[in-house]
Every structure is written in C-alpha cells, then in structure tokens.
mmCIF file of C-alpha atoms in Angstrom:
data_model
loop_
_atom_site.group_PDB
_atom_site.id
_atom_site.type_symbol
_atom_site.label_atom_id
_atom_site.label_comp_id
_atom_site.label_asym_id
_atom_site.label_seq_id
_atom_site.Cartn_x
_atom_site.Cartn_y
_atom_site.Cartn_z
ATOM 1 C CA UNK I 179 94.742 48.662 161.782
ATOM 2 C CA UNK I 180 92.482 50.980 159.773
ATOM 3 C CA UNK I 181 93.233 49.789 156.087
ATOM 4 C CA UNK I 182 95.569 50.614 153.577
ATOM 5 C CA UNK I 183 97.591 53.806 153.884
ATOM 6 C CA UNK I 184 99.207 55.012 151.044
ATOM 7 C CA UNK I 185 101.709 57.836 150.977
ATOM 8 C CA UNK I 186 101.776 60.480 149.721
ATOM 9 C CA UNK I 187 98.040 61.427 148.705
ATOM 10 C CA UNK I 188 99.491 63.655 145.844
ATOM 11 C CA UNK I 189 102.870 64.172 144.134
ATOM 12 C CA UNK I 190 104.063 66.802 141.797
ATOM 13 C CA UNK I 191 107.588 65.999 139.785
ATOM 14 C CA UNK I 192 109.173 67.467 136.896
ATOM 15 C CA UNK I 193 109.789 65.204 134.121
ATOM 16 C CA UNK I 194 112.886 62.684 134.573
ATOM 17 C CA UNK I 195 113.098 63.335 138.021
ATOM 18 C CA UNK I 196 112.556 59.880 140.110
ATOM 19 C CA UNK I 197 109.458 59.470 142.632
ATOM 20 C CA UNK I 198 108.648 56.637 145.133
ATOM 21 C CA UNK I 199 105.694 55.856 146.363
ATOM 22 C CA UNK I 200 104.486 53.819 149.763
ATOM 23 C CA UNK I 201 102.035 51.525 150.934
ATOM 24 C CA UNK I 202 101.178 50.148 153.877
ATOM 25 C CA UNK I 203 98.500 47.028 153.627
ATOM 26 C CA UNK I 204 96.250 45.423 156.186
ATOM 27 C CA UNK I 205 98.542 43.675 158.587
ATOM 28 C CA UNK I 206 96.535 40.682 158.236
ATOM 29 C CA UNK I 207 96.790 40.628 154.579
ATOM 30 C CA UNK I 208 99.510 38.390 152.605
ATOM 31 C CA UNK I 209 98.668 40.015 149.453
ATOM 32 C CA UNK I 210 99.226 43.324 147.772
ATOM 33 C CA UNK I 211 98.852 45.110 144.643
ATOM 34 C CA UNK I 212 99.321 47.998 143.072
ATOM 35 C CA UNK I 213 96.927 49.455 140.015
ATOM 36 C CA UNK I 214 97.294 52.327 137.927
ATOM 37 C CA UNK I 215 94.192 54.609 136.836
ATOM 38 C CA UNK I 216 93.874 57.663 134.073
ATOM 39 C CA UNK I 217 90.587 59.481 133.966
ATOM 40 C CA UNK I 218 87.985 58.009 132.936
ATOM 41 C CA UNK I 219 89.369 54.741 132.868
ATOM 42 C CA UNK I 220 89.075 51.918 135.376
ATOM 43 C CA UNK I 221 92.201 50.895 137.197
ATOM 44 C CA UNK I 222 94.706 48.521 135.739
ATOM 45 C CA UNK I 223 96.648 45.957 137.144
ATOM 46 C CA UNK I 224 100.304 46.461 137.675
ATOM 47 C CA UNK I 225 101.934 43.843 139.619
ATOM 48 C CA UNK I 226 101.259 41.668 143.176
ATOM 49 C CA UNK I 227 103.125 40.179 146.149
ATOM 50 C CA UNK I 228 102.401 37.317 148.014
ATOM 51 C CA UNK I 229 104.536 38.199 150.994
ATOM 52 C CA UNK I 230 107.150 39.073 150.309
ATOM 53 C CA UNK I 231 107.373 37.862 146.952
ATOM 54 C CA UNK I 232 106.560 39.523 143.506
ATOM 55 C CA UNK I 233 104.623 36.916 141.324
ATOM 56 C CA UNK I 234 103.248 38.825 138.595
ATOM 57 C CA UNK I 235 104.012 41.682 136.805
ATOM 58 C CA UNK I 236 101.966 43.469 133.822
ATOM 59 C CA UNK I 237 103.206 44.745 130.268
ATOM 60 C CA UNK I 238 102.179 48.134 131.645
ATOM 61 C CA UNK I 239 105.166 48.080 134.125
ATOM 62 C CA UNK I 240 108.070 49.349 131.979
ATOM 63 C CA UNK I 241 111.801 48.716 132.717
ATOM 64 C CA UNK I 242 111.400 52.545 134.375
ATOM 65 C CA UNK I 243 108.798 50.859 136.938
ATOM 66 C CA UNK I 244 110.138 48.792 140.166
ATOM 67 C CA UNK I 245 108.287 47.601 143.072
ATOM 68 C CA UNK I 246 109.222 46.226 146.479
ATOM 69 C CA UNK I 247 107.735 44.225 149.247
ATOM 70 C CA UNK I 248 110.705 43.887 151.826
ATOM 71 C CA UNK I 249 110.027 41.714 154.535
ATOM 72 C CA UNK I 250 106.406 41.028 153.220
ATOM 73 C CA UNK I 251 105.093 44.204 155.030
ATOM 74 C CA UNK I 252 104.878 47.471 152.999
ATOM 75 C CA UNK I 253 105.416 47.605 149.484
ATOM 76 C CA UNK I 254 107.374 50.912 147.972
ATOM 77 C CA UNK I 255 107.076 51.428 143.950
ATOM 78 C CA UNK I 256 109.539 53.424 142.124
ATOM 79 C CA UNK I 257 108.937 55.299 138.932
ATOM 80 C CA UNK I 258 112.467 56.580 137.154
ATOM 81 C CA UNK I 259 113.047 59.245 134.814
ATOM 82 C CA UNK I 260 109.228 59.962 135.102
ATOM 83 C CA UNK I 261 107.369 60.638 131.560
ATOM 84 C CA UNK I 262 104.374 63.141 130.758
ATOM 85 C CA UNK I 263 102.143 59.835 130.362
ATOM 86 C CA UNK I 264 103.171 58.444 134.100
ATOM 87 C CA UNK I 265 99.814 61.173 135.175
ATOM 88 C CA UNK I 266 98.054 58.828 136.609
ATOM 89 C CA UNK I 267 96.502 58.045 140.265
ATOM 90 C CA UNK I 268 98.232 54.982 141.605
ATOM 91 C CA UNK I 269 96.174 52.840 143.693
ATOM 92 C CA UNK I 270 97.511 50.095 146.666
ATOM 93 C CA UNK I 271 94.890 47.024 147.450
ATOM 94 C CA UNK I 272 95.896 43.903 149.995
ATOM 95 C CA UNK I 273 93.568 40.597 150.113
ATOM 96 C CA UNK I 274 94.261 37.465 152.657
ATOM 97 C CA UNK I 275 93.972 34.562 150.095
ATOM 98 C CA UNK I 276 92.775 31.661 151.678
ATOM 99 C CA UNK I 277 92.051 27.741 150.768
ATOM 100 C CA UNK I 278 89.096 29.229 148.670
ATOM 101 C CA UNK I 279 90.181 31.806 146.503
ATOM 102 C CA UNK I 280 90.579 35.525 147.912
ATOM 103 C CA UNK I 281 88.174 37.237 150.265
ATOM 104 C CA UNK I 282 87.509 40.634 148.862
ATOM 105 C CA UNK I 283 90.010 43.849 147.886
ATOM 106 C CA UNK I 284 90.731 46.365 150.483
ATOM 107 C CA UNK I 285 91.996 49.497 148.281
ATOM 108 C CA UNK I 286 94.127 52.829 149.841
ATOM 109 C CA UNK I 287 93.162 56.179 148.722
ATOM 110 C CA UNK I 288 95.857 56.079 145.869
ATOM 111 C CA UNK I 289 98.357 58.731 145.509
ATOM 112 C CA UNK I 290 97.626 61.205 142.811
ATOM 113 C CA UNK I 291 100.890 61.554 140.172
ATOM 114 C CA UNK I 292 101.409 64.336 137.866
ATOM 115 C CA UNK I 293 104.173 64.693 135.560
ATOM 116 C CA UNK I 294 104.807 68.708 134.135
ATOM 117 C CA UNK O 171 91.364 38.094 128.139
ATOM 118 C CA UNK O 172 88.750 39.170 130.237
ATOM 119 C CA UNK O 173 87.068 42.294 129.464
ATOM 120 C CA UNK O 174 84.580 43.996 131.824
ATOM 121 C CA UNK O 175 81.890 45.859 130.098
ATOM 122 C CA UNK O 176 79.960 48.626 132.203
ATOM 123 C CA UNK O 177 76.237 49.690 131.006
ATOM 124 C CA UNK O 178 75.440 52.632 131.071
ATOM 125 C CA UNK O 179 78.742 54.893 131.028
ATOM 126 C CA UNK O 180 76.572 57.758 133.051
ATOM 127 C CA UNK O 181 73.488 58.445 134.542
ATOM 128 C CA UNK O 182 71.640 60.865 136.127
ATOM 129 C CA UNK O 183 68.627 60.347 137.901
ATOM 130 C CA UNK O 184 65.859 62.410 140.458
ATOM 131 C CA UNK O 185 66.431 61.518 144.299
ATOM 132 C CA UNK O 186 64.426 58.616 145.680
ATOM 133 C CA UNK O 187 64.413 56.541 142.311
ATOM 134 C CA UNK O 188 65.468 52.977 142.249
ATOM 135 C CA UNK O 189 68.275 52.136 139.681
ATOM 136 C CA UNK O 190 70.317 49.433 138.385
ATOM 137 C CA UNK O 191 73.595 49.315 137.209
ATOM 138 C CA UNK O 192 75.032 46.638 134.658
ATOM 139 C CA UNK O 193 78.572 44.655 134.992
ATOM 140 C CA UNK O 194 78.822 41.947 131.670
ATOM 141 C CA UNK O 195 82.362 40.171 131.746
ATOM 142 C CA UNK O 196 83.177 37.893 128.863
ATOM 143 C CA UNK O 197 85.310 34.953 130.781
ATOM 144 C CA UNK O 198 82.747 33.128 132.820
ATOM 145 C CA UNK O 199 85.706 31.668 134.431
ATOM 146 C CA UNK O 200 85.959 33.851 137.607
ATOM 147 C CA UNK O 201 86.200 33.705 141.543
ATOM 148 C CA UNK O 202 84.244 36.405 142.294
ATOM 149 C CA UNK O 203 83.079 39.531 141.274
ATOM 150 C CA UNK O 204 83.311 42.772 143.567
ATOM 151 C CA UNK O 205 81.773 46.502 143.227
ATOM 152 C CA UNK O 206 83.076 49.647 144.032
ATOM 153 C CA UNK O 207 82.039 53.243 144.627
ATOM 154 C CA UNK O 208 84.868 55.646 143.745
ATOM 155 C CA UNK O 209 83.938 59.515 144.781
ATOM 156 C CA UNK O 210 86.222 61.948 142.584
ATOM 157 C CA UNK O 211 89.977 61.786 143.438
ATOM 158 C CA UNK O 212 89.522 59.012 146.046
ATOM 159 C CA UNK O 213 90.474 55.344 146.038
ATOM 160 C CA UNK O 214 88.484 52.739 145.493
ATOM 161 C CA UNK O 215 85.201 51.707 148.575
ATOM 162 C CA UNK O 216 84.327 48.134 148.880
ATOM 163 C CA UNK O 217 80.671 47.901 148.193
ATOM 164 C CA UNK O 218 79.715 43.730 147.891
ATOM 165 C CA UNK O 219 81.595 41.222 147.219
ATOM 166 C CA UNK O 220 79.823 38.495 145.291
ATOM 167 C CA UNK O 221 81.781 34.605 145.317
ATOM 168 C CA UNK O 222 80.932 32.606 142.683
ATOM 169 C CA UNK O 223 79.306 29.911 144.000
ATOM 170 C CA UNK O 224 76.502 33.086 145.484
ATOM 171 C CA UNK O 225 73.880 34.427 143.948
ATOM 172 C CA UNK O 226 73.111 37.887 145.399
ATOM 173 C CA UNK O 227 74.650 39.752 148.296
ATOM 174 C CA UNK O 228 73.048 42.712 150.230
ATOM 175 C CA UNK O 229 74.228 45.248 152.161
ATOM 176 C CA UNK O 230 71.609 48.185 153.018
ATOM 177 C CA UNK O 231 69.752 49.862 150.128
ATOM 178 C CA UNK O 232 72.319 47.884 147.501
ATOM 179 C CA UNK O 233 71.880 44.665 146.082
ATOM 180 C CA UNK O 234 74.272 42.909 143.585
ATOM 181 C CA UNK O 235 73.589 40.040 141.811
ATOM 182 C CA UNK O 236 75.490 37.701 139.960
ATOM 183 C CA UNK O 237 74.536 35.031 136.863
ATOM 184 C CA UNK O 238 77.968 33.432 136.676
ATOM 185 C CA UNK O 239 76.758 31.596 133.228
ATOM 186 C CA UNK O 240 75.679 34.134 131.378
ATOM 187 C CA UNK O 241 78.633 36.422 132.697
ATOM 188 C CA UNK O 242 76.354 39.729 134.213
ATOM 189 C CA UNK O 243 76.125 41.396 137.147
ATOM 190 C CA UNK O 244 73.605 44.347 138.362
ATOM 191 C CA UNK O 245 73.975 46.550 141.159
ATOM 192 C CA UNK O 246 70.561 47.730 142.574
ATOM 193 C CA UNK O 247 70.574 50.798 144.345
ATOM 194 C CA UNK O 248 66.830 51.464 146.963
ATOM 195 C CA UNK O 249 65.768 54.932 147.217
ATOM 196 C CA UNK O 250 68.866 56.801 145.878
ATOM 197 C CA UNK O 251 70.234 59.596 147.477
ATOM 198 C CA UNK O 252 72.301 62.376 146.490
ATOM 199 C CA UNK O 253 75.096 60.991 148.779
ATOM 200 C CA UNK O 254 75.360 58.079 146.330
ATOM 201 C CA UNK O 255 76.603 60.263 143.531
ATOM 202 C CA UNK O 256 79.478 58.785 142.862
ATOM 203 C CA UNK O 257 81.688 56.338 140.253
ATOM 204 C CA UNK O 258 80.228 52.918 140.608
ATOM 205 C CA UNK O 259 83.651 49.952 139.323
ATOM 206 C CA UNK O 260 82.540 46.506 138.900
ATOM 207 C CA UNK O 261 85.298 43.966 138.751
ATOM 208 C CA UNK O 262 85.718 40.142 138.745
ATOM 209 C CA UNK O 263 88.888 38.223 139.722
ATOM 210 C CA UNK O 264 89.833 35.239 137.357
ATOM 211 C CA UNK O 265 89.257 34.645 133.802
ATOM 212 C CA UNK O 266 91.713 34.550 131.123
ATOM 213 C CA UNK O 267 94.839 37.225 131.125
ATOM 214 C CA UNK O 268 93.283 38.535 133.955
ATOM 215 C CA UNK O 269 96.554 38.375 136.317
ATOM 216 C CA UNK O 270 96.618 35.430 138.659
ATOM 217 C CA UNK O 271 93.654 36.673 141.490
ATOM 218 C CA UNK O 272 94.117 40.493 140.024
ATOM 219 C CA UNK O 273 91.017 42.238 139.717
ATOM 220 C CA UNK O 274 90.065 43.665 136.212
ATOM 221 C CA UNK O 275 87.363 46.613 136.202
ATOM 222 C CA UNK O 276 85.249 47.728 134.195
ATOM 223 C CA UNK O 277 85.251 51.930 133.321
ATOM 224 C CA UNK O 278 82.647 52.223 135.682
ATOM 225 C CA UNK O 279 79.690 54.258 135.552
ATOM 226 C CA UNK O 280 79.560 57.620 136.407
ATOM 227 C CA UNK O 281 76.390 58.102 138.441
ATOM 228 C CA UNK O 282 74.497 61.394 139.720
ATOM 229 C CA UNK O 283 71.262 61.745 141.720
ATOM 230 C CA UNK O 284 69.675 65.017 141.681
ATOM 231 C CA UNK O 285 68.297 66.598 144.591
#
C-alpha cells in the first residue's frame, strides 16, 4: 500500500453535467476525509467516515454534494448538476485514530475540478 | 471556531538562508498540529506532525515547534534549497467548530528560494 490514490488527477465537465470522484485510503486507515481547496486558499473540510460510516458533514457540502464509504474501504463523492463555483481541487486524506487522538493525515494528490 | 493564521503570506529568500515560518491558531484546545508542503497542483506532503503533549519534532533540515498555550507554531527550515520552494499549510486538529478530528489550515505561505 503506497498511500492514498485518488482518481482521476483532473476532470473537465460542462456545467450541470454530474461527476464522481474516487478514493482509495491507506488500508490500514479507519478514517477518511475529503477537503475542498480554491487557489490561494487552504483546504476546507468537507465531510469524514469512520468506516464505513459518515459522521460529519460541513455547511460547504450542499444538497448537490454526496459522499460514500461502502464497505468502509474507498470512499466515492458525487457532485450533481455541477456549478461554475464547484472549480476547485478536491483533496482525499485517511488517519488510523487510536486510544490517543489521531496519528497524523496521509493526503492523495487531489483531483483537479473545473467547471466551463 | 478555530482559525489558523499563517505569517508571512510569501517569501522569497537567497539559497542557503535559514527561515522560519509562523502557524498562530486561536483555540488552544487542539490534538495536534501538523505541516505541510504543497508544490503547485499537487496534494498535500506530510512534513511533522507535532502532538500536543510535544514540544518540537525534527525531521532533517526542518524543525517545528509548538507552544500549545500561547497557540503558535514555527517551522524552521536549515540551509534552504531551491527544492524547498514550495506552499508550506500548517494545520491543527481540535478546537472549536473545527469538525470532530478534521484538520483546519491555515492559507499557507507561499515560499521561494532563489538560486
């Protein structure tokens, strides 16, 4: 296990169309997240899974946003009828949270969005 | 909610200088406290990982440090190199609104080293 894959790297849609995107954590991990980052910015926190359940989710994730962890493995997030502001590089981390509070971020390259 | 403040935005500095780089969050509150080196259109690098009961970590030419109390956090780079031209993050995990164990970053600072 290498890290965290994330597919694709980039992804070009027109908007309203739907896109999907993958992850694939550290097998070792139990948790995963996804962030979202615009230029300039640092990213921002979207939602996480412990297994294979979704705990959190942010204000940033519209009704147009869905995520999946089936089976606690890899996670998929949806974006539907895309928007202009959607641009953004999506980024994938997993952790292993033990007894003592989590043990460090291992982030994927992030798949590169853009809306025209 | 826990904001994470990054000082200075950029900087650009001669090869072989030493430099520091400055992390202030305002919820003292936190787990621990982890930077990052982002190159353009990449994810995110694990650099350090500071815990909250530590007070330093090194790995290399870097050094972090972390004064829990007083919520701050430099990042000292040895005898920079071009190849550390880069986007340095600094985030913590914990603190209020922060999303249970989610990270939140600071913008980073955007870092080059002149050859």
């Amino acid at each position: 296990d290498t890290g965290v894959s994330q597919d694709p790297r980039h992804k070009i849609t027109k908007r309203g169309q739907n896109v999907t995107f993958r992850c694939d954590p550290i097998s070792e991990h139990n948790r995963l997240y996804w962030y979202r980052q615009t230029l300039g910015q640092g990213p921002e926190f979207l939602t996480y899974f412990q297994n294979e359940a979704q705990l959190e989710k942010s204000r940033l994730l519209s009704d147009r946003f869905s995520a999946e962890r089936p089976k606690g493995s890899f996670s998929t997030l949806e974006i539907q009828r895309t928007e202009q502001g959607d641009s953004a590089m999506y980024l994938c981390a997993s952790s292993f949270l033990g007894p003592a509070a989590s043990y460090g971020y291992t982030f994927g390259s992030g798949t590169r969005l853009t809306v025209v | 909610k826990q904001e994470v403040t990054q000082i200075p935005a950029a900087l650009s500095v001669p090869e072989g200088e030493n430099l520091v780089l400055n992390c202030s969050f305002t919820d003292s509150a936190i787990y621990n406290l982890q930077w990052f080196r982002q190159d353009p259109g990449k994810g995110l690098t694990s650099l350090l990982l500071i815990q909250s009961s530590q007070r330093e970590q090194t790995s290399g030419r870097l050094n972090a440090s972390l004064d829990k109390s007083s919520g701050r956090s430099t990042l000292y780079i040895a005898a920079s190199q071009p190849g550390d031209s880069a986007t340095y993050l600094c985030a913590v995990v914990g603190g209020a609104g922060g999303g249970a164990d989610g990270l939140t970053f600071g913008k980073g600072t955007h870092l080059i080293i002149q050859p």
